[in-house]
């Protein structure tokens, strides 16, 4: 079974960057494309278009959702360029809402064959309070999920 489309949820963490590297290798192996998905989580109780801020460096009002999505796309563009330099086609997708729900919906609505995602490796109370997006995706995904924990930095 070959993978043709690999989804990489990206939260700009070291774990996500490491997942991109693993997804790149898998994409090369399978001749697949990569989709980098960033989900913007908004403040609860505010509508996505009513939470207005001033665009930095201007006096132009803009929704926080739109600004964060534009920023994510701009920040992921160099990742797409690096993947292209390595011979892998990648695209960017941005969504707003709950990361778990948006990842599930993206997989449901697109021909995704596998998910490669970083995990922060939280345990104990932090895991109980914060939960794990990766864990929830592993439990409910209709496609294979490869979770990647960023290697710990070398001891000095």
Tab-separated table of C-alpha atoms in Angstrom:
chain	number	residue	atom	x	y	z
A	1	UNK	CA	0.000	0.000	0.000
A	2	UNK	CA	1.537	3.278	-1.092
A	3	UNK	CA	0.896	6.657	0.447
A	4	UNK	CA	0.190	9.438	-2.034
A	5	UNK	CA	-0.896	12.213	0.355
A	6	UNK	CA	0.616	12.693	3.819
A	7	UNK	CA	-0.864	15.167	6.279
A	8	UNK	CA	1.492	16.846	8.748
A	9	UNK	CA	-0.295	18.890	11.417
A	10	UNK	CA	2.137	21.710	12.232
A	11	UNK	CA	2.132	23.807	15.413
A	12	UNK	CA	5.610	25.331	14.935
A	13	UNK	CA	7.130	23.160	17.664
A	14	UNK	CA	10.399	21.238	17.418
A	15	UNK	CA	8.324	18.044	17.372
A	16	UNK	CA	6.380	19.289	14.348
A	17	UNK	CA	9.598	20.181	12.517
A	18	UNK	CA	10.959	16.716	13.250
A	19	UNK	CA	7.693	15.214	11.940
A	20	UNK	CA	8.177	17.181	8.702
A	21	UNK	CA	11.607	15.594	8.264
A	22	UNK	CA	10.175	12.100	8.761
A	23	UNK	CA	7.240	12.883	6.436
A	24	UNK	CA	9.723	14.127	3.815
A	25	UNK	CA	11.535	10.791	3.915
A	26	UNK	CA	8.244	8.874	3.697
A	27	UNK	CA	7.086	11.089	0.816
A	28	UNK	CA	10.280	10.358	-1.095
A	29	UNK	CA	9.898	6.632	-0.431
A	30	UNK	CA	6.265	6.539	-1.581
A	31	UNK	CA	6.309	9.308	-4.189
A	32	UNK	CA	3.805	11.197	-2.041
A	33	UNK	CA	2.876	14.810	-1.531
A	34	UNK	CA	2.724	16.520	1.860
A	35	UNK	CA	0.058	18.825	3.245
A	36	UNK	CA	1.181	21.021	6.151
A	37	UNK	CA	-1.890	21.832	8.233
A	38	UNK	CA	-1.863	24.566	10.859
A	39	UNK	CA	-4.900	25.081	13.065
A	40	UNK	CA	-5.408	28.464	14.711
A	41	UNK	CA	-7.092	28.118	18.099
A	42	UNK	CA	-9.141	31.197	18.923
A	43	UNK	CA	-10.228	32.628	22.249
A	44	UNK	CA	-13.439	30.973	23.378
A	45	UNK	CA	-16.667	32.993	23.442
A	46	UNK	CA	-15.514	35.324	20.670
A	47	UNK	CA	-16.678	34.814	17.127
A	48	UNK	CA	-13.825	34.281	14.654
A	49	UNK	CA	-14.650	37.467	12.748
A	50	UNK	CA	-15.623	39.672	15.705
A	51	UNK	CA	-12.256	39.399	17.455
A	52	UNK	CA	-10.661	42.383	15.686
A	53	UNK	CA	-7.128	43.691	16.200
A	54	UNK	CA	-4.951	46.199	14.363
A	55	UNK	CA	-2.617	44.685	11.778
A	56	UNK	CA	0.946	45.178	13.098
A	57	UNK	CA	2.733	48.111	11.516
A	58	UNK	CA	-0.517	49.623	10.199
A	59	UNK	CA	-3.751	51.149	11.383
A	60	UNK	CA	-5.803	48.595	9.469
A	61	UNK	CA	-8.221	46.494	11.509
A	62	UNK	CA	-8.169	42.774	10.807
A	63	UNK	CA	-9.725	39.732	12.426
A	64	UNK	CA	-7.335	37.889	14.732
A	65	UNK	CA	-8.273	34.681	12.876
A	66	UNK	CA	-7.286	36.077	9.478
A	67	UNK	CA	-4.043	37.590	10.774
A	68	UNK	CA	-2.989	34.371	12.503
A	69	UNK	CA	-3.839	32.293	9.433
A	70	UNK	CA	-1.868	34.637	7.155
A	71	UNK	CA	1.063	34.530	9.564
A	72	UNK	CA	0.986	30.726	9.685
A	73	UNK	CA	0.994	30.529	5.889
A	74	UNK	CA	3.935	32.932	5.687
A	75	UNK	CA	5.839	31.002	8.364
A	76	UNK	CA	5.207	27.662	6.621
A	77	UNK	CA	6.271	28.931	3.180
A	78	UNK	CA	10.004	28.324	3.873
A	79	UNK	CA	9.181	24.759	4.976
A	80	UNK	CA	7.405	24.182	1.644
A	81	UNK	CA	10.407	25.665	-0.203
A	82	UNK	CA	12.835	23.401	1.692
A	83	UNK	CA	10.706	20.354	0.891
A	84	UNK	CA	10.616	21.379	-2.787
A	85	UNK	CA	14.415	21.691	-2.749
A	86	UNK	CA	14.463	18.092	-1.489
A	87	UNK	CA	12.195	17.012	-4.349
A	88	UNK	CA	8.937	16.769	-2.371
A	89	UNK	CA	5.772	18.646	-3.316
A	90	UNK	CA	4.067	20.255	-0.340
A	91	UNK	CA	1.113	22.560	0.164
A	92	UNK	CA	-0.172	24.592	3.092
A	93	UNK	CA	-3.632	24.408	4.619
A	94	UNK	CA	-4.853	26.560	7.489
A	95	UNK	CA	-7.973	26.162	9.567
A	96	UNK	CA	-9.331	27.705	12.742
A	97	UNK	CA	-10.965	25.905	15.621
A	98	UNK	CA	-10.139	22.863	17.700
A	99	UNK	CA	-6.981	21.154	16.392
A	100	UNK	CA	-8.432	17.668	16.890
A	101	UNK	CA	-11.701	18.494	15.150
A	102	UNK	CA	-10.023	20.355	12.293
A	103	UNK	CA	-7.499	17.560	11.650
A	104	UNK	CA	-10.308	14.988	11.627
A	105	UNK	CA	-12.367	17.134	9.247
A	106	UNK	CA	-9.418	17.686	6.913
A	107	UNK	CA	-8.793	13.943	6.695
A	108	UNK	CA	-12.497	13.314	6.102
A	109	UNK	CA	-12.687	15.903	3.305
A	110	UNK	CA	-9.400	15.180	1.470
A	111	UNK	CA	-7.669	12.089	0.063
A	112	UNK	CA	-5.196	11.716	2.947
A	113	UNK	CA	-3.443	8.344	3.155
A	114	UNK	CA	-1.470	8.877	6.373
A	115	UNK	CA	-0.800	11.410	9.113
A	116	UNK	CA	2.689	12.110	10.435
A	117	UNK	CA	2.584	14.306	13.517
A	118	UNK	CA	4.792	15.416	16.334
A	119	UNK	CA	3.986	14.703	19.932
A	120	UNK	CA	5.260	16.693	22.864
A	121	UNK	CA	5.480	13.699	25.168
A	122	UNK	CA	3.653	15.362	28.040
A	123	UNK	CA	2.953	13.162	31.022
A	124	UNK	CA	1.342	13.420	34.420
A	125	UNK	CA	-0.654	16.494	35.366
A	126	UNK	CA	0.273	18.475	32.239
A	127	UNK	CA	-1.071	15.638	30.076
A	128	UNK	CA	-4.223	15.393	32.172
A	129	UNK	CA	-4.912	19.136	31.943
A	130	UNK	CA	-3.766	19.815	28.387
A	131	UNK	CA	-4.557	16.465	26.840
A	132	UNK	CA	-2.906	15.221	23.717
A	133	UNK	CA	-3.970	16.126	20.210
A	134	UNK	CA	-1.793	13.317	18.876
A	135	UNK	CA	-3.353	10.771	21.231
A	136	UNK	CA	-6.883	11.753	20.218
A	137	UNK	CA	-5.994	11.589	16.522
A	138	UNK	CA	-4.366	8.152	16.939
A	139	UNK	CA	-7.494	6.851	18.651
A	140	UNK	CA	-9.954	8.125	16.048
A	141	UNK	CA	-8.150	8.440	12.723
A	142	UNK	CA	-9.454	6.441	9.768
A	143	UNK	CA	-5.919	6.482	8.273
A	144	UNK	CA	-2.574	5.365	9.720
A	145	UNK	CA	-0.929	7.828	12.125
A	146	UNK	CA	2.797	7.976	12.747
A	147	UNK	CA	3.593	9.993	15.868
A	148	UNK	CA	7.043	11.482	16.176
A	149	UNK	CA	8.587	12.671	19.408
A	150	UNK	CA	11.461	15.072	18.932
A	151	UNK	CA	14.638	13.518	20.269
A	152	UNK	CA	15.796	15.025	23.521
A	153	UNK	CA	18.742	17.395	23.136
A	154	UNK	CA	22.097	15.827	23.951
A	155	UNK	CA	23.223	16.196	27.565
A	156	UNK	CA	26.018	18.686	28.067
